[in-house]
Coordinates of C-alpha atoms in Angstrom, one line a residue:
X26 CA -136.5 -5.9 -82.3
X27 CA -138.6 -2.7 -81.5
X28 CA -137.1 -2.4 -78.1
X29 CA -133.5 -2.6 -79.3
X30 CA -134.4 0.3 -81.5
X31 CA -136.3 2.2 -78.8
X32 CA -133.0 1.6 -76.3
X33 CA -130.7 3.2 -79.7
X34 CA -133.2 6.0 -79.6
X35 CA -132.9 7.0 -76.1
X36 CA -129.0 6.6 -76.5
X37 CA -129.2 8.8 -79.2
X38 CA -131.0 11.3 -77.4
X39 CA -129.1 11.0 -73.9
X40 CA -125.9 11.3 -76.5
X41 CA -127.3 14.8 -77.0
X42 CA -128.4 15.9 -74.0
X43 CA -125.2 15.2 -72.2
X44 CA -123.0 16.8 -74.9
X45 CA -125.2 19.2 -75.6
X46 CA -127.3 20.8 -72.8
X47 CA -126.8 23.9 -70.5
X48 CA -129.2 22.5 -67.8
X49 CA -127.3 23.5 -64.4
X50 CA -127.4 19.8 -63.1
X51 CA -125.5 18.5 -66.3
X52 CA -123.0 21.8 -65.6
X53 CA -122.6 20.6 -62.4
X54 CA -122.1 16.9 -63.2
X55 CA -119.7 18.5 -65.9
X56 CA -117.9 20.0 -62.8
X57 CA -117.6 16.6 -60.9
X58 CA -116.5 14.7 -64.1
X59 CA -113.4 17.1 -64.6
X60 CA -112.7 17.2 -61.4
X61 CA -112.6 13.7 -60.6
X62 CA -110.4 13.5 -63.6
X63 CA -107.8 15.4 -62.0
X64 CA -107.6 13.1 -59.3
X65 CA -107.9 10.1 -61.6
X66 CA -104.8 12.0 -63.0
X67 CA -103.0 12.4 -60.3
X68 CA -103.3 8.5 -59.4
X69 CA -102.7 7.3 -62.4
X70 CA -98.8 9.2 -62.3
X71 CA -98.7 7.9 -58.3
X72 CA -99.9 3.8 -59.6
X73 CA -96.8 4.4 -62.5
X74 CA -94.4 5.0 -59.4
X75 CA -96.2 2.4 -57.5
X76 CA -95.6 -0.4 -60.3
X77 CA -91.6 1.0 -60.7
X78 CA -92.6 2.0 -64.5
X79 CA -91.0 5.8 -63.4
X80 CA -88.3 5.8 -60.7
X81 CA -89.3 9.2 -59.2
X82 CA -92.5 11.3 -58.4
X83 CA -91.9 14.8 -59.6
X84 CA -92.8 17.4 -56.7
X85 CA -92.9 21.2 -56.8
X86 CA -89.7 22.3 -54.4
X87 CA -92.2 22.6 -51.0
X88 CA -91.2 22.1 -47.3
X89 CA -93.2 18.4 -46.4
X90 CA -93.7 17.3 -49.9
X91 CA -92.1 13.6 -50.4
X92 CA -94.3 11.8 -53.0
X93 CA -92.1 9.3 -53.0
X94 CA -91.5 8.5 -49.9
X95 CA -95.8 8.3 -49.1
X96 CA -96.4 6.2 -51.9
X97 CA -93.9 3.5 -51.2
X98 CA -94.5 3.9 -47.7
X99 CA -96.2 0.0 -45.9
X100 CA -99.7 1.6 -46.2
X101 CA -100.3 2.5 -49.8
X102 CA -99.5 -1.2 -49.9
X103 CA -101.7 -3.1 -47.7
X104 CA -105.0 -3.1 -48.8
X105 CA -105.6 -6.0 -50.9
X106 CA -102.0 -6.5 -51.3
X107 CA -102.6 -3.8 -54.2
X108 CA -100.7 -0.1 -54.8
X109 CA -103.6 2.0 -53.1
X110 CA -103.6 4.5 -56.0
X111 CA -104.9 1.6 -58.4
X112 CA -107.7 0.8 -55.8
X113 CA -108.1 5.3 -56.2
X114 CA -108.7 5.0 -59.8
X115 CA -111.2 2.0 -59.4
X116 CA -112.8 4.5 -57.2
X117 CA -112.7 7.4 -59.0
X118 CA -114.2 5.3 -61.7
X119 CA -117.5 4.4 -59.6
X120 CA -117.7 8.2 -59.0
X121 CA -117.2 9.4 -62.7
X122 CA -119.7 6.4 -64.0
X123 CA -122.3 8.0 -61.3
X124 CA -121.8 11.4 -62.8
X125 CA -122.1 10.7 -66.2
X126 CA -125.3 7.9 -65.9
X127 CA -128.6 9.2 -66.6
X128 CA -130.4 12.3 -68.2
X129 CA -130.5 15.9 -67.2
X130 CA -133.6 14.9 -65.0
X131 CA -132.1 12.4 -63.4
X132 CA -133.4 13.9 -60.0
X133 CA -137.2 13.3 -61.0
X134 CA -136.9 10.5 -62.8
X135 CA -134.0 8.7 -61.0
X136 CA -133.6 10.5 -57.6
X137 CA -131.2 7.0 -56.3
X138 CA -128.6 8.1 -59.4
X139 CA -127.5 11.6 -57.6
X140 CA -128.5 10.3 -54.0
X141 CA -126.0 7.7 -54.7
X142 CA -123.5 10.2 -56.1
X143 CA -123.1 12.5 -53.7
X144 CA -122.9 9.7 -51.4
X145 CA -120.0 8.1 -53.1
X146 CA -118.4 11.9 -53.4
X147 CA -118.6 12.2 -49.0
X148 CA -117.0 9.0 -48.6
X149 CA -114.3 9.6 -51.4
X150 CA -114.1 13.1 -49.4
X151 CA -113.9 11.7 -46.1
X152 CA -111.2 9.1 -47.5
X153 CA -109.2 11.8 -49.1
X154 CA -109.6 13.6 -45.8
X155 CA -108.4 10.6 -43.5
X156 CA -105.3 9.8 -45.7
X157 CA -103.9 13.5 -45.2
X158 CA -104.3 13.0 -41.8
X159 CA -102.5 9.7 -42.3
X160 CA -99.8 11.9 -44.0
X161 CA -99.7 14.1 -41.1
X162 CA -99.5 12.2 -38.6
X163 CA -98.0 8.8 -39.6
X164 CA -95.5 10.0 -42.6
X165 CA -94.9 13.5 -41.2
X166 CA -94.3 14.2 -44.6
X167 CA -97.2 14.9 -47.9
X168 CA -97.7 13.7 -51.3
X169 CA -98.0 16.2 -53.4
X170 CA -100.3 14.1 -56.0
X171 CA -102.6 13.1 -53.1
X172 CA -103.3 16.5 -51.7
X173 CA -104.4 17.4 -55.8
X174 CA -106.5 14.6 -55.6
X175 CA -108.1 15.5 -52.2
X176 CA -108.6 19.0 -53.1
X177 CA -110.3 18.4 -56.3
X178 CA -112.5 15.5 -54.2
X179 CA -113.4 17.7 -51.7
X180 CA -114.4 20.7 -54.6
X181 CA -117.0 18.1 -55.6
X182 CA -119.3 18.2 -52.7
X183 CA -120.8 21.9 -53.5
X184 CA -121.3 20.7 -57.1
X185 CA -123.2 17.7 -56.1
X186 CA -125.7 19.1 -53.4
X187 CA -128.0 21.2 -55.2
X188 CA -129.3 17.7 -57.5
X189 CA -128.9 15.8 -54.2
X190 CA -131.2 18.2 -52.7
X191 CA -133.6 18.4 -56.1
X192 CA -133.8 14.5 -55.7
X193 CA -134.6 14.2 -51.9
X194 CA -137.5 17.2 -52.3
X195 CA -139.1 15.3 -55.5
X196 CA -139.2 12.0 -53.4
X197 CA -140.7 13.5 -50.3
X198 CA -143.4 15.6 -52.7
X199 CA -143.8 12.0 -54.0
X200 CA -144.5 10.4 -50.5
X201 CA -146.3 12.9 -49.3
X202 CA -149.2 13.5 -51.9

């Protein structure tokens, strides 16, 4: 009984501190979380094409830009016999639970939390990265929903390196005392 109210307590207070606090890492992880909405966005319209619930992909009137034609292209079908944008959102899921877990001092008291989120932000960079190149190369032609996503990935890295680097300095002052 006392630890179920000690666990609503901390709730409570986490509640407040991540609504509530200016602390620059929570500003940051504020950052990541919108950001990696937009792309969640972005596949959530692309997995709605993907699934035939809308019949067209809007695109802004650009030279390159065929959503349509990269989303129903073989590849964003073949992993896991799955439309690769609903395998995106899983993703961008993992990332936005990994932004919002833990308190402003994450970094001292749970340096793994934004070691493990900026790791997760490369690879969705790199990811984001390789399937442009895909686009490039392979479909000669862009999405125009996958380039927002990759942009607002790869504007995610500069807000996750300064509580990276806050976590990796506490654990070497840690190992080395």
């Amino acid at each position: 009984m006392m630890k179920l109210k000690e666990n609503k307590v901390q709730a409570e207070m986490l509640s407040q501190q991540l609504r509530n606090s200016s602390s620059m890492f929570i500003q940051l992880r504020r950052g990541i979380l919108g950001l990696s909405m937009v792309s969640a966005l972005s596949m959530q319209l692309i997995s709605l094409y993907q699934m035939g619930i809308i019949k067209h992909l809007p695109d802004p009137p650009l030279p390159h830009i065929d959503s349509d034609r990269v989303d129903a292209s073989p590849d964003a079908y073949e992993k896991l016999e799955t439309p690769d944008a609903i395998l995106a959102l899983a993703n961008y899921a993992v990332t936005m639970t990994l932004t919002g877990m833990g308190a402003p001092d994450r970094a001292e008291t749970q340096p793994w939390i934004p070691l493990a989120m900026t790791g997760k932000i490369v690879f969705d960079t790199y990811q984001a990265a390789r399937l442009y190149i895909n686009q490039a190369k392979v479909q000669k032609v862009y999405c125009f929903w996958c380039i927002t996503a990759a942009a607002a990935t790869a504007l995610t890295v500069p807000l996750a390196i300064p509580e990276a680097y806050a976590a990796v300095s506490g654990l070497l002052k840690k190992f080395s005392s």
